[in-house]
Amino acid sequence: MNIKHIRIGLCLGILLLVLSGCMSRLRSETIIIPDKAEEVPEDRGGEAFEVRTLYRFPYMHEKSVGEFRWSGPESLIRAYWGDKGNQTIERYVPPYEKPQKLLNLDLYTTDLTGLSPDGRYYAGFSFKSASADISVASLSGGTVQVIDTLDFSARQIPRTLTWSDNSRYFSYFSQSEQGETEISVYDTENKTKKNYTMPDLNKTAYFYSIKLSDDGSSALIVKAEKGKLTSFVLGRWKGSQFVSEYEHTLNDNLQVDWLDKDRIAFVGTDGTLFTYDRRNAGVSVLLDQVGSFELSKDRQYIAYTTEEATIDVAKLQGNNLLNKKSVYRGFVAAQMAWSPDNGALFIQGRKPYDGVSAAQPAAPKVELYDNFNTQLIIVAFKQ
């Protein structure tokens, strides 16, 4: 009996050791699997800014570079002055060496901002003997719709055309018959146009641009007044009037943009990148020593230039920048644009001038069309 009990005890002991070993291994694997699963987002976040390919566009004469907009994850639309003085629309696809001509438009803009952000429309004006028609053209079908006529005899001269980020609204300044500056807003979805006055803004100010929020309820106005620094005004529509809420000075790039319907981002005169939240009137600092910036369409990422003539990218999370990384060096960017899927960054700019310190902030956008060193590149990221 003792021997039998001993054998049974040994068998039970061996069985417990085997089960204990299996359970130990199962516990070890159970712990490791969640750890690995948690590491995946961090790895992807780091790889989001790994450069996969660098595309360089062929040389273009600096006076005919024109404007570019993404029309898909890899395709861009370009609008520029054609040989006959009208707007020529072209499409570029990888490897971005030879464009495909789409159409010609008898429409013009004074500041090369006619293309909508999604690359589907072109807004511009056509001249008549004593007036100008403001029109919107569909680039897919070439149809043109006249939405306003401005009378030159009443000094109704359009100054700029600016699209909202979702390509629904475009707006411009003109002058009423009484000589007062007005805001005109066209809704491409509802096919309606509205005019607004600006009673609480200085009537002697020069207005550079006006950009609506995606919901059309608010606007950002960039303006200049004699003896003062250039600034922007954030405000809302109240009936047929624009009502100011917040104002701040800007750096030479005149950059201010929407983060959402209540928050904006802008670069102050000292190169500080700020955010402003109208809900609590809070101002936050995102970064110092910034020249210009560009937000992705979903407002999840930002590209910005530094005083060291580099182009950096980062992820936006609240009032913080995560995973900051330099993706191009020795370059002064005049314009940047994220692809719709955030997989690439289009850049227009130049190398720093000989004899000029690379630590100077990025030049104003107009300089893009005035120097012979203009370069166009696409930085494609690993995804």
mmCIF file of C-alpha atoms in Angstrom:
data_model
loop_
_atom_site.group_PDB
_atom_site.id
_atom_site.type_symbol
_atom_site.label_atom_id
_atom_site.label_comp_id
_atom_site.label_asym_id
_atom_site.label_seq_id
_atom_site.Cartn_x
_atom_site.Cartn_y
_atom_site.Cartn_z
ATOM 1 C CA MET A 1 0.000 0.000 0.000
ATOM 2 C CA ASN A 2 2.807 2.381 0.807
ATOM 3 C CA ILE A 3 4.460 1.697 -2.531
ATOM 4 C CA LYS A 4 1.128 2.217 -4.299
ATOM 5 C CA HIS A 5 0.596 5.493 -2.485
ATOM 6 C CA ILE A 6 4.104 6.582 -3.368
ATOM 7 C CA ARG A 7 3.524 5.814 -7.049
ATOM 8 C CA ILE A 8 0.231 7.693 -7.048
ATOM 9 C CA GLY A 9 1.931 10.627 -5.341
ATOM 10 C CA LEU A 10 4.741 10.666 -7.908
ATOM 11 C CA CYS A 11 2.256 10.583 -10.787
ATOM 12 C CA LEU A 12 0.237 13.406 -9.304
ATOM 13 C CA GLY A 13 3.416 15.409 -8.736
ATOM 14 C CA ILE A 14 4.576 14.952 -12.321
ATOM 15 C CA LEU A 15 1.114 15.866 -13.608
ATOM 16 C CA LEU A 16 1.085 19.030 -11.500
ATOM 17 C CA LEU A 17 4.539 19.980 -12.757
ATOM 18 C CA VAL A 18 3.420 19.549 -16.405
ATOM 19 C CA LEU A 19 0.241 21.529 -15.848
ATOM 20 C CA SER A 20 2.191 24.182 -13.971
ATOM 21 C CA GLY A 21 4.616 24.500 -16.891
ATOM 22 C CA CYS A 22 1.792 24.830 -19.398
ATOM 23 C CA MET A 23 -0.003 27.396 -17.278
ATOM 24 C CA SER A 24 3.222 29.317 -16.874
ATOM 25 C CA ARG A 25 3.731 29.451 -20.595
ATOM 26 C CA LEU A 26 0.120 30.466 -21.184
ATOM 27 C CA ARG A 27 0.422 33.304 -18.688
ATOM 28 C CA SER A 28 3.649 34.467 -20.309
ATOM 29 C CA GLU A 29 2.059 34.545 -23.770
ATOM 30 C CA THR A 30 -1.043 36.287 -22.445
ATOM 31 C CA ILE A 31 1.108 39.089 -21.036
ATOM 32 C CA ILE A 32 3.255 39.455 -24.143
ATOM 33 C CA ILE A 33 0.406 39.663 -26.656
ATOM 34 C CA PRO A 34 -1.208 42.779 -25.143
ATOM 35 C CA ASP A 35 2.204 44.419 -24.845
ATOM 36 C CA LYS A 36 2.882 43.883 -28.529
ATOM 37 C CA ALA A 37 -0.566 45.103 -29.492
ATOM 38 C CA GLU A 38 0.003 48.335 -27.571
ATOM 39 C CA GLU A 39 3.313 48.942 -29.311
ATOM 40 C CA VAL A 40 1.824 48.911 -32.831
ATOM 41 C CA PRO A 41 0.315 52.458 -32.769
ATOM 42 C CA GLU A 42 3.619 53.861 -31.479
ATOM 43 C CA ASP A 43 5.546 52.201 -34.292
ATOM 44 C CA ARG A 44 3.090 53.451 -36.893
ATOM 45 C CA GLY A 45 3.233 56.922 -35.430
ATOM 46 C CA GLY A 46 6.991 57.003 -35.830
ATOM 47 C CA GLU A 47 6.845 55.588 -39.347
ATOM 48 C CA ALA A 48 4.263 58.172 -40.444
ATOM 49 C CA PHE A 49 7.087 60.598 -41.130
ATOM 50 C CA GLU A 50 9.600 58.215 -42.660
ATOM 51 C CA VAL A 51 10.385 59.606 -46.111
ATOM 52 C CA ARG A 52 9.748 57.028 -48.824
ATOM 53 C CA THR A 53 10.390 58.976 -52.033
ATOM 54 C CA LEU A 54 11.389 62.483 -53.039
ATOM 55 C CA TYR A 55 9.975 63.740 -56.357
ATOM 56 C CA ARG A 56 11.399 66.792 -58.105
ATOM 57 C CA PHE A 57 9.347 68.594 -60.710
ATOM 58 C CA PRO A 58 10.940 69.675 -64.011
ATOM 59 C CA TYR A 59 12.104 73.276 -64.251
ATOM 60 C CA MET A 60 9.367 75.863 -64.733
ATOM 61 C CA HIS A 61 9.820 79.534 -65.497
ATOM 62 C CA GLU A 62 9.284 81.416 -62.272
ATOM 63 C CA LYS A 63 6.603 83.645 -63.786
ATOM 64 C CA SER A 64 4.461 80.710 -64.927
ATOM 65 C CA VAL A 65 4.710 78.319 -61.990
ATOM 66 C CA GLY A 66 1.075 78.962 -61.087
ATOM 67 C CA GLU A 67 -0.809 77.302 -58.247
ATOM 68 C CA PHE A 68 -1.139 73.629 -57.354
ATOM 69 C CA ARG A 69 -3.863 71.714 -55.512
ATOM 70 C CA TRP A 70 -4.155 68.031 -54.688
ATOM 71 C CA SER A 71 -7.016 66.344 -56.577
ATOM 72 C CA GLY A 72 -6.347 62.850 -55.176
ATOM 73 C CA PRO A 73 -3.863 60.917 -52.999
ATOM 74 C CA GLU A 74 -1.174 61.164 -55.711
ATOM 75 C CA SER A 75 -2.472 63.611 -58.343
ATOM 76 C CA LEU A 76 -2.216 67.407 -58.435
ATOM 77 C CA ILE A 77 -4.019 70.057 -60.461
ATOM 78 C CA ARG A 78 -2.077 73.064 -61.702
ATOM 79 C CA ALA A 79 -3.489 76.394 -62.930
ATOM 80 C CA TYR A 80 -1.218 78.905 -64.659
ATOM 81 C CA TRP A 81 -1.242 81.652 -67.265
ATOM 82 C CA GLY A 82 -1.341 80.051 -70.707
ATOM 83 C CA ASP A 83 0.192 81.319 -73.941
ATOM 84 C CA LYS A 84 -3.041 83.106 -74.898
ATOM 85 C CA GLY A 85 -3.350 84.891 -71.572
ATOM 86 C CA ASN A 86 -5.998 82.581 -70.127
ATOM 87 C CA GLN A 87 -5.823 80.013 -67.344
ATOM 88 C CA THR A 88 -4.515 76.611 -68.401
ATOM 89 C CA ILE A 89 -5.409 73.660 -66.166
ATOM 90 C CA GLU A 90 -3.119 70.613 -66.040
ATOM 91 C CA ARG A 91 -2.894 67.394 -64.012
ATOM 92 C CA TYR A 92 0.293 65.819 -62.634
ATOM 93 C CA VAL A 93 0.637 62.193 -61.542
ATOM 94 C CA PRO A 94 3.717 60.181 -60.453
ATOM 95 C CA PRO A 95 6.541 60.604 -61.340
ATOM 96 C CA TYR A 96 5.342 64.212 -61.944
ATOM 97 C CA GLU A 97 7.509 64.751 -65.000
ATOM 98 C CA LYS A 98 4.987 65.462 -67.739
ATOM 99 C CA PRO A 99 1.551 67.032 -67.164
ATOM 100 C CA GLN A 100 -1.756 66.164 -68.802
ATOM 101 C CA LYS A 101 -3.583 69.210 -70.148
ATOM 102 C CA LEU A 102 -7.219 69.359 -69.039
ATOM 103 C CA LEU A 103 -8.747 72.614 -70.296
ATOM 104 C CA ASN A 104 -8.373 76.367 -70.819
ATOM 105 C CA LEU A 105 -10.473 78.892 -68.918
ATOM 106 C CA ASP A 106 -11.125 82.531 -69.704
ATOM 107 C CA LEU A 107 -11.036 83.321 -66.002
ATOM 108 C CA TYR A 108 -8.434 85.210 -64.010
ATOM 109 C CA THR A 109 -7.449 85.993 -60.446
ATOM 110 C CA THR A 110 -5.134 88.684 -59.157
ATOM 111 C CA ASP A 111 -3.344 86.552 -56.576
ATOM 112 C CA LEU A 112 -3.374 82.999 -57.951
ATOM 113 C CA THR A 113 -5.867 81.552 -55.466
ATOM 114 C CA GLY A 114 -8.615 80.454 -57.834
ATOM 115 C CA LEU A 115 -8.294 76.670 -57.430
ATOM 116 C CA SER A 116 -10.445 75.103 -54.723
ATOM 117 C CA PRO A 117 -8.575 73.032 -52.094
ATOM 118 C CA ASP A 118 -10.018 69.769 -53.456
ATOM 119 C CA GLY A 119 -8.959 70.612 -57.021
ATOM 120 C CA ARG A 120 -12.536 70.385 -58.388
ATOM 121 C CA TYR A 121 -13.341 74.047 -59.070
ATOM 122 C CA TYR A 122 -11.762 77.244 -60.283
ATOM 123 C CA ALA A 123 -13.160 80.625 -59.209
ATOM 124 C CA GLY A 124 -12.123 83.724 -61.091
ATOM 125 C CA PHE A 125 -13.342 86.767 -62.988
ATOM 126 C CA SER A 126 -13.584 87.730 -66.640
ATOM 127 C CA PHE A 127 -13.356 91.322 -67.818
ATOM 128 C CA LYS A 128 -15.849 93.237 -69.892
ATOM 129 C CA SER A 129 -15.669 96.829 -71.035
ATOM 130 C CA ALA A 130 -16.954 98.323 -67.762
ATOM 131 C CA SER A 131 -17.444 95.322 -65.504
ATOM 132 C CA ALA A 132 -16.156 91.922 -64.451
ATOM 133 C CA ASP A 133 -18.058 88.647 -64.018
ATOM 134 C CA ILE A 134 -17.222 86.465 -61.023
ATOM 135 C CA SER A 135 -17.591 82.840 -62.091
ATOM 136 C CA VAL A 136 -17.070 79.294 -60.846
ATOM 137 C CA ALA A 137 -15.874 76.629 -63.290
ATOM 138 C CA SER A 138 -16.147 72.874 -62.790
ATOM 139 C CA LEU A 139 -12.840 71.322 -63.823
ATOM 140 C CA SER A 140 -14.443 67.928 -64.492
ATOM 141 C CA GLY A 141 -16.942 69.178 -67.060
ATOM 142 C CA GLY A 142 -15.653 72.636 -67.903
ATOM 143 C CA THR A 143 -19.031 74.273 -67.183
ATOM 144 C CA VAL A 144 -18.846 77.891 -66.018
ATOM 145 C CA GLN A 145 -21.456 79.596 -63.849
ATOM 146 C CA VAL A 146 -21.552 83.392 -63.420
ATOM 147 C CA ILE A 147 -22.469 84.261 -59.835
ATOM 148 C CA ASP A 148 -21.833 88.009 -59.686
ATOM 149 C CA THR A 149 -21.082 91.045 -61.858
ATOM 150 C CA LEU A 150 -18.985 93.899 -60.504
ATOM 151 C CA ASP A 151 -19.321 97.371 -61.964
ATOM 152 C CA PHE A 152 -16.001 99.175 -62.443
ATOM 153 C CA SER A 153 -17.753 102.545 -62.575
ATOM 154 C CA ALA A 154 -18.780 101.957 -58.948
ATOM 155 C CA ARG A 155 -15.208 100.924 -58.069
ATOM 156 C CA GLN A 156 -16.399 97.360 -57.463
ATOM 157 C CA ILE A 157 -13.052 95.746 -58.184
ATOM 158 C CA PRO A 158 -12.461 92.254 -56.747
ATOM 159 C CA ARG A 159 -9.285 92.094 -54.683
ATOM 160 C CA THR A 160 -8.959 88.427 -53.806
ATOM 161 C CA LEU A 161 -10.779 85.088 -53.998
ATOM 162 C CA THR A 162 -10.388 82.679 -51.084
ATOM 163 C CA TRP A 163 -11.895 79.203 -50.612
ATOM 164 C CA SER A 164 -12.946 77.566 -47.360
ATOM 165 C CA ASP A 165 -10.965 74.425 -46.518
ATOM 166 C CA ASN A 166 -13.854 72.120 -47.464
ATOM 167 C CA SER A 167 -14.225 73.855 -50.868
ATOM 168 C CA ARG A 168 -17.856 74.750 -50.192
ATOM 169 C CA TYR A 169 -17.528 78.535 -49.847
ATOM 170 C CA PHE A 170 -15.444 81.122 -51.587
ATOM 171 C CA SER A 171 -15.371 84.778 -50.673
ATOM 172 C CA TYR A 172 -13.990 88.053 -51.954
ATOM 173 C CA PHE A 173 -13.997 91.787 -51.261
ATOM 174 C CA SER A 174 -15.644 94.404 -53.411
ATOM 175 C CA GLN A 175 -16.951 97.936 -52.971
ATOM 176 C CA SER A 176 -20.543 99.065 -52.774
ATOM 177 C CA GLU A 177 -21.950 101.988 -54.735
ATOM 178 C CA GLN A 178 -21.334 104.092 -51.621
ATOM 179 C CA GLY A 179 -17.626 103.200 -51.765
ATOM 180 C CA GLU A 180 -17.683 100.927 -48.710
ATOM 181 C CA THR A 181 -15.879 97.586 -48.715
ATOM 182 C CA GLU A 182 -18.205 94.594 -48.634
ATOM 183 C CA ILE A 183 -17.764 90.843 -48.211
ATOM 184 C CA SER A 184 -19.341 88.546 -50.788
ATOM 185 C CA VAL A 185 -19.753 84.842 -49.995
ATOM 186 C CA TYR A 186 -20.817 82.187 -52.498
ATOM 187 C CA ASP A 187 -22.113 78.771 -51.375
ATOM 188 C CA THR A 188 -21.294 76.177 -54.067
ATOM 189 C CA GLU A 189 -23.669 73.640 -52.473
ATOM 190 C CA ASN A 190 -26.775 75.814 -52.267
ATOM 191 C CA LYS A 191 -25.797 77.996 -55.263
ATOM 192 C CA THR A 192 -26.457 81.168 -53.271
ATOM 193 C CA LYS A 193 -24.536 84.416 -52.731
ATOM 194 C CA LYS A 194 -24.725 86.787 -49.767
ATOM 195 C CA ASN A 195 -23.175 90.203 -49.101
ATOM 196 C CA TYR A 196 -22.019 91.429 -45.690
ATOM 197 C CA THR A 197 -20.895 94.807 -44.377
ATOM 198 C CA MET A 198 -18.125 95.423 -41.812
ATOM 199 C CA PRO A 199 -19.345 98.247 -39.548
ATOM 200 C CA ASP A 200 -16.825 97.667 -36.741
ATOM 201 C CA LEU A 201 -13.708 97.564 -38.927
ATOM 202 C CA ASN A 202 -11.657 100.566 -39.976
ATOM 203 C CA LYS A 203 -12.991 101.781 -43.332
ATOM 204 C CA THR A 204 -9.516 102.976 -44.362
ATOM 205 C CA ALA A 205 -7.926 99.548 -43.865
ATOM 206 C CA TYR A 206 -6.685 97.458 -46.770
ATOM 207 C CA PHE A 207 -8.173 93.951 -46.718
ATOM 208 C CA TYR A 208 -5.969 91.152 -48.034
ATOM 209 C CA SER A 209 -8.219 88.114 -47.735
ATOM 210 C CA ILE A 210 -11.236 86.582 -46.039
ATOM 211 C CA LYS A 211 -11.593 82.850 -45.329
ATOM 212 C CA LEU A 212 -14.749 81.177 -44.065
ATOM 213 C CA SER A 213 -14.979 78.315 -41.594
ATOM 214 C CA ASP A 214 -16.214 74.988 -42.957
ATOM 215 C CA ASP A 215 -19.714 75.560 -41.533
ATOM 216 C CA GLY A 216 -19.877 79.048 -43.064
ATOM 217 C CA SER A 217 -20.780 80.740 -39.773
ATOM 218 C CA SER A 218 -17.505 82.587 -39.192
ATOM 219 C CA ALA A 219 -14.644 84.205 -41.066
ATOM 220 C CA LEU A 220 -10.997 85.226 -40.757
ATOM 221 C CA ILE A 221 -10.045 88.573 -42.282
ATOM 222 C CA VAL A 222 -6.439 89.640 -42.896
ATOM 223 C CA LYS A 223 -6.025 93.413 -43.038
ATOM 224 C CA ALA A 224 -3.505 96.239 -42.892
ATOM 225 C CA GLU A 225 -3.888 99.771 -41.538
ATOM 226 C CA LYS A 226 -1.602 102.745 -41.980
ATOM 227 C CA GLY A 227 0.987 102.952 -39.226
ATOM 228 C CA LYS A 228 0.048 99.530 -37.798
ATOM 229 C CA LEU A 229 1.264 95.966 -38.198
ATOM 230 C CA THR A 230 -0.712 93.627 -40.420
ATOM 231 C CA SER A 231 -3.245 91.648 -38.422
ATOM 232 C CA PHE A 232 -6.186 89.280 -38.689
ATOM 233 C CA VAL A 233 -9.699 89.554 -37.287
ATOM 234 C CA LEU A 234 -11.820 86.585 -36.215
ATOM 235 C CA GLY A 235 -15.547 87.174 -36.321
ATOM 236 C CA ARG A 236 -19.063 85.860 -36.966
ATOM 237 C CA TRP A 237 -22.009 86.799 -39.134
ATOM 238 C CA LYS A 238 -24.769 88.687 -37.363
ATOM 239 C CA GLY A 239 -27.532 89.219 -39.840
ATOM 240 C CA SER A 240 -25.912 90.939 -42.809
ATOM 241 C CA GLN A 241 -22.906 92.173 -40.815
ATOM 242 C CA PHE A 242 -19.488 90.837 -39.866
ATOM 243 C CA VAL A 243 -18.967 91.195 -36.098
ATOM 244 C CA SER A 244 -15.384 91.125 -34.784
ATOM 245 C CA GLU A 245 -14.434 88.922 -31.832
ATOM 246 C CA TYR A 246 -10.641 88.692 -31.681
ATOM 247 C CA GLU A 247 -7.679 90.385 -33.387
ATOM 248 C CA HIS A 248 -3.934 89.705 -33.402
ATOM 249 C CA THR A 249 -0.898 90.811 -35.419
ATOM 250 C CA LEU A 250 0.737 88.462 -37.951
ATOM 251 C CA ASN A 251 4.204 87.750 -39.292
ATOM 252 C CA ASP A 252 5.190 88.540 -42.882
ATOM 253 C CA ASN A 253 3.586 85.349 -44.248
ATOM 254 C CA LEU A 254 0.162 86.595 -43.099
ATOM 255 C CA GLN A 255 -0.782 83.067 -42.072
ATOM 256 C CA VAL A 256 -3.863 82.246 -40.030
ATOM 257 C CA ASP A 257 -6.043 79.171 -40.505
ATOM 258 C CA TRP A 258 -8.921 77.202 -39.032
ATOM 259 C CA LEU A 259 -8.313 74.209 -36.760
ATOM 260 C CA ASP A 260 -12.072 73.753 -36.357
ATOM 261 C CA LYS A 261 -15.087 76.045 -36.111
ATOM 262 C CA ASP A 262 -13.926 77.401 -32.739
ATOM 263 C CA ARG A 263 -10.116 77.241 -32.908
ATOM 264 C CA ILE A 264 -7.533 78.870 -35.151
ATOM 265 C CA ALA A 265 -3.766 78.709 -35.603
ATOM 266 C CA PHE A 266 -1.564 81.668 -36.571
ATOM 267 C CA VAL A 267 2.038 82.893 -36.522
ATOM 268 C CA GLY A 268 2.647 86.128 -34.600
ATOM 269 C CA THR A 269 5.140 88.835 -35.474
ATOM 270 C CA ASP A 270 7.886 87.203 -33.383
ATOM 271 C CA GLY A 271 7.537 83.852 -35.188
ATOM 272 C CA THR A 272 5.526 82.128 -32.441
ATOM 273 C CA LEU A 273 2.919 79.634 -33.607
ATOM 274 C CA PHE A 274 -0.224 80.216 -31.521
ATOM 275 C CA THR A 275 -3.651 78.668 -31.210
ATOM 276 C CA TYR A 276 -6.734 80.597 -30.111
ATOM 277 C CA ASP A 277 -9.941 79.044 -28.749
ATOM 278 C CA ARG A 278 -12.944 81.335 -28.929
ATOM 279 C CA ARG A 279 -14.886 79.193 -26.415
ATOM 280 C CA ASN A 280 -12.708 80.301 -23.512
ATOM 281 C CA ALA A 281 -10.694 83.106 -25.182
ATOM 282 C CA GLY A 282 -7.587 81.024 -24.511
ATOM 283 C CA VAL A 283 -4.293 81.566 -26.339
ATOM 284 C CA SER A 284 -1.732 78.735 -26.375
ATOM 285 C CA VAL A 285 1.804 78.455 -27.754
ATOM 286 C CA LEU A 286 2.456 75.509 -30.069
ATOM 287 C CA LEU A 287 5.995 76.342 -31.157
ATOM 288 C CA ASP A 288 8.602 79.119 -31.338
ATOM 289 C CA GLN A 289 10.574 80.406 -34.340
ATOM 290 C CA VAL A 290 8.205 79.336 -37.105
ATOM 291 C CA GLY A 291 8.166 80.924 -40.553
ATOM 292 C CA SER A 292 5.071 79.401 -42.183
ATOM 293 C CA PHE A 293 2.853 76.376 -41.635
ATOM 294 C CA GLU A 294 0.344 74.150 -43.417
ATOM 295 C CA LEU A 295 -2.361 71.988 -41.820
ATOM 296 C CA SER A 296 -3.518 68.681 -43.241
ATOM 297 C CA LYS A 297 -7.107 68.498 -44.440
ATOM 298 C CA ASP A 298 -8.208 66.513 -41.380
ATOM 299 C CA ARG A 299 -6.248 68.864 -39.083
ATOM 300 C CA GLN A 300 -4.325 65.899 -37.652
ATOM 301 C CA TYR A 301 -0.890 66.949 -38.938
ATOM 302 C CA ILE A 302 1.091 70.127 -39.504
ATOM 303 C CA ALA A 303 4.073 71.034 -41.668
ATOM 304 C CA TYR A 304 6.079 74.128 -40.778
ATOM 305 C CA THR A 305 9.276 75.946 -41.693
ATOM 306 C CA THR A 306 11.952 76.878 -39.178
ATOM 307 C CA GLU A 307 14.550 79.620 -38.956
ATOM 308 C CA GLU A 308 17.191 77.041 -39.904
ATOM 309 C CA ALA A 309 15.609 76.707 -43.384
ATOM 310 C CA THR A 310 14.206 73.259 -42.653
ATOM 311 C CA ILE A 311 10.741 71.809 -43.173
ATOM 312 C CA ASP A 312 9.402 69.869 -40.201
ATOM 313 C CA VAL A 313 6.250 67.821 -39.766
ATOM 314 C CA ALA A 314 4.395 66.781 -36.614
ATOM 315 C CA LYS A 315 1.143 65.328 -35.350
ATOM 316 C CA LEU A 316 -1.332 67.743 -33.758
ATOM 317 C CA GLN A 317 -2.895 66.597 -30.509
ATOM 318 C CA GLY A 318 -4.730 69.298 -28.624
ATOM 319 C CA ASN A 319 -2.203 72.073 -28.082
ATOM 320 C CA ASN A 320 0.772 69.744 -28.466
ATOM 321 C CA LEU A 321 2.992 68.680 -31.366
ATOM 322 C CA LEU A 322 4.017 65.016 -31.322
ATOM 323 C CA ASN A 323 6.556 63.028 -33.371
ATOM 324 C CA LYS A 324 8.264 66.166 -34.703
ATOM 325 C CA LYS A 325 10.668 65.402 -37.500
ATOM 326 C CA SER A 326 12.635 67.321 -40.155
ATOM 327 C CA VAL A 327 11.849 65.999 -43.641
ATOM 328 C CA TYR A 328 13.715 68.506 -45.833
ATOM 329 C CA ARG A 329 16.646 70.820 -45.120
ATOM 330 C CA GLY A 330 18.221 73.881 -46.735
ATOM 331 C CA PHE A 331 14.948 75.070 -48.250
ATOM 332 C CA VAL A 332 12.737 78.144 -47.771
ATOM 333 C CA ALA A 333 9.153 77.070 -48.429
ATOM 334 C CA ALA A 334 6.732 79.587 -49.892
ATOM 335 C CA GLN A 335 3.813 77.159 -50.148
ATOM 336 C CA MET A 336 3.061 73.683 -48.792
ATOM 337 C CA ALA A 337 0.105 71.327 -49.229
ATOM 338 C CA TRP A 338 -0.716 67.942 -47.675
ATOM 339 C CA SER A 339 -2.187 65.222 -49.891
ATOM 340 C CA PRO A 340 -5.770 64.180 -48.964
ATOM 341 C CA ASP A 341 -4.551 60.976 -47.257
ATOM 342 C CA ASN A 342 -1.615 62.735 -45.518
ATOM 343 C CA GLY A 343 0.771 60.462 -47.399
ATOM 344 C CA ALA A 344 2.735 63.244 -49.103
ATOM 345 C CA LEU A 345 3.660 66.910 -48.794
ATOM 346 C CA PHE A 346 3.907 69.198 -51.828
ATOM 347 C CA ILE A 347 6.366 72.086 -51.426
ATOM 348 C CA GLN A 348 7.111 75.175 -53.499
ATOM 349 C CA GLY A 349 10.099 77.229 -52.497
ATOM 350 C CA ARG A 350 13.766 77.966 -53.013
ATOM 351 C CA LYS A 351 17.180 77.499 -51.526
ATOM 352 C CA PRO A 352 18.368 80.329 -49.267
ATOM 353 C CA TYR A 353 19.931 83.226 -51.181
ATOM 354 C CA ASP A 354 23.682 83.316 -51.441
ATOM 355 C CA GLY A 355 25.079 85.558 -48.747
ATOM 356 C CA VAL A 356 21.790 85.513 -46.801
ATOM 357 C CA SER A 357 21.656 83.669 -43.514
ATOM 358 C CA ALA A 358 19.600 80.486 -43.606
ATOM 359 C CA ALA A 359 18.253 81.512 -40.220
ATOM 360 C CA GLN A 360 15.943 84.056 -41.817
ATOM 361 C CA PRO A 361 12.191 83.300 -41.737
ATOM 362 C CA ALA A 362 10.418 82.066 -44.838
ATOM 363 C CA ALA A 363 9.743 84.705 -47.470
ATOM 364 C CA PRO A 364 6.228 85.971 -48.230
ATOM 365 C CA LYS A 365 4.360 83.920 -50.816
ATOM 366 C CA VAL A 366 4.719 86.578 -53.511
ATOM 367 C CA GLU A 367 8.450 85.889 -53.584
ATOM 368 C CA LEU A 368 7.700 82.493 -55.099
ATOM 369 C CA TYR A 369 6.967 84.153 -58.431
ATOM 370 C CA ASP A 370 9.810 86.645 -58.344
ATOM 371 C CA ASN A 371 13.002 84.606 -58.137
ATOM 372 C CA PHE A 372 14.701 82.226 -60.533
ATOM 373 C CA ASN A 373 15.485 79.618 -57.889
ATOM 374 C CA THR A 374 11.931 78.331 -57.524
ATOM 375 C CA GLN A 375 11.773 74.581 -56.956
ATOM 376 C CA LEU A 376 8.866 72.183 -56.651
ATOM 377 C CA ILE A 377 9.139 68.896 -54.787
ATOM 378 C CA ILE A 378 6.920 66.217 -53.263
ATOM 379 C CA VAL A 379 7.983 64.410 -50.095
ATOM 380 C CA ALA A 380 6.184 61.055 -50.012
ATOM 381 C CA PHE A 381 5.992 59.264 -46.659
ATOM 382 C CA LYS A 382 5.961 55.573 -45.805
ATOM 383 C CA GLN A 383 2.491 54.374 -44.807
#
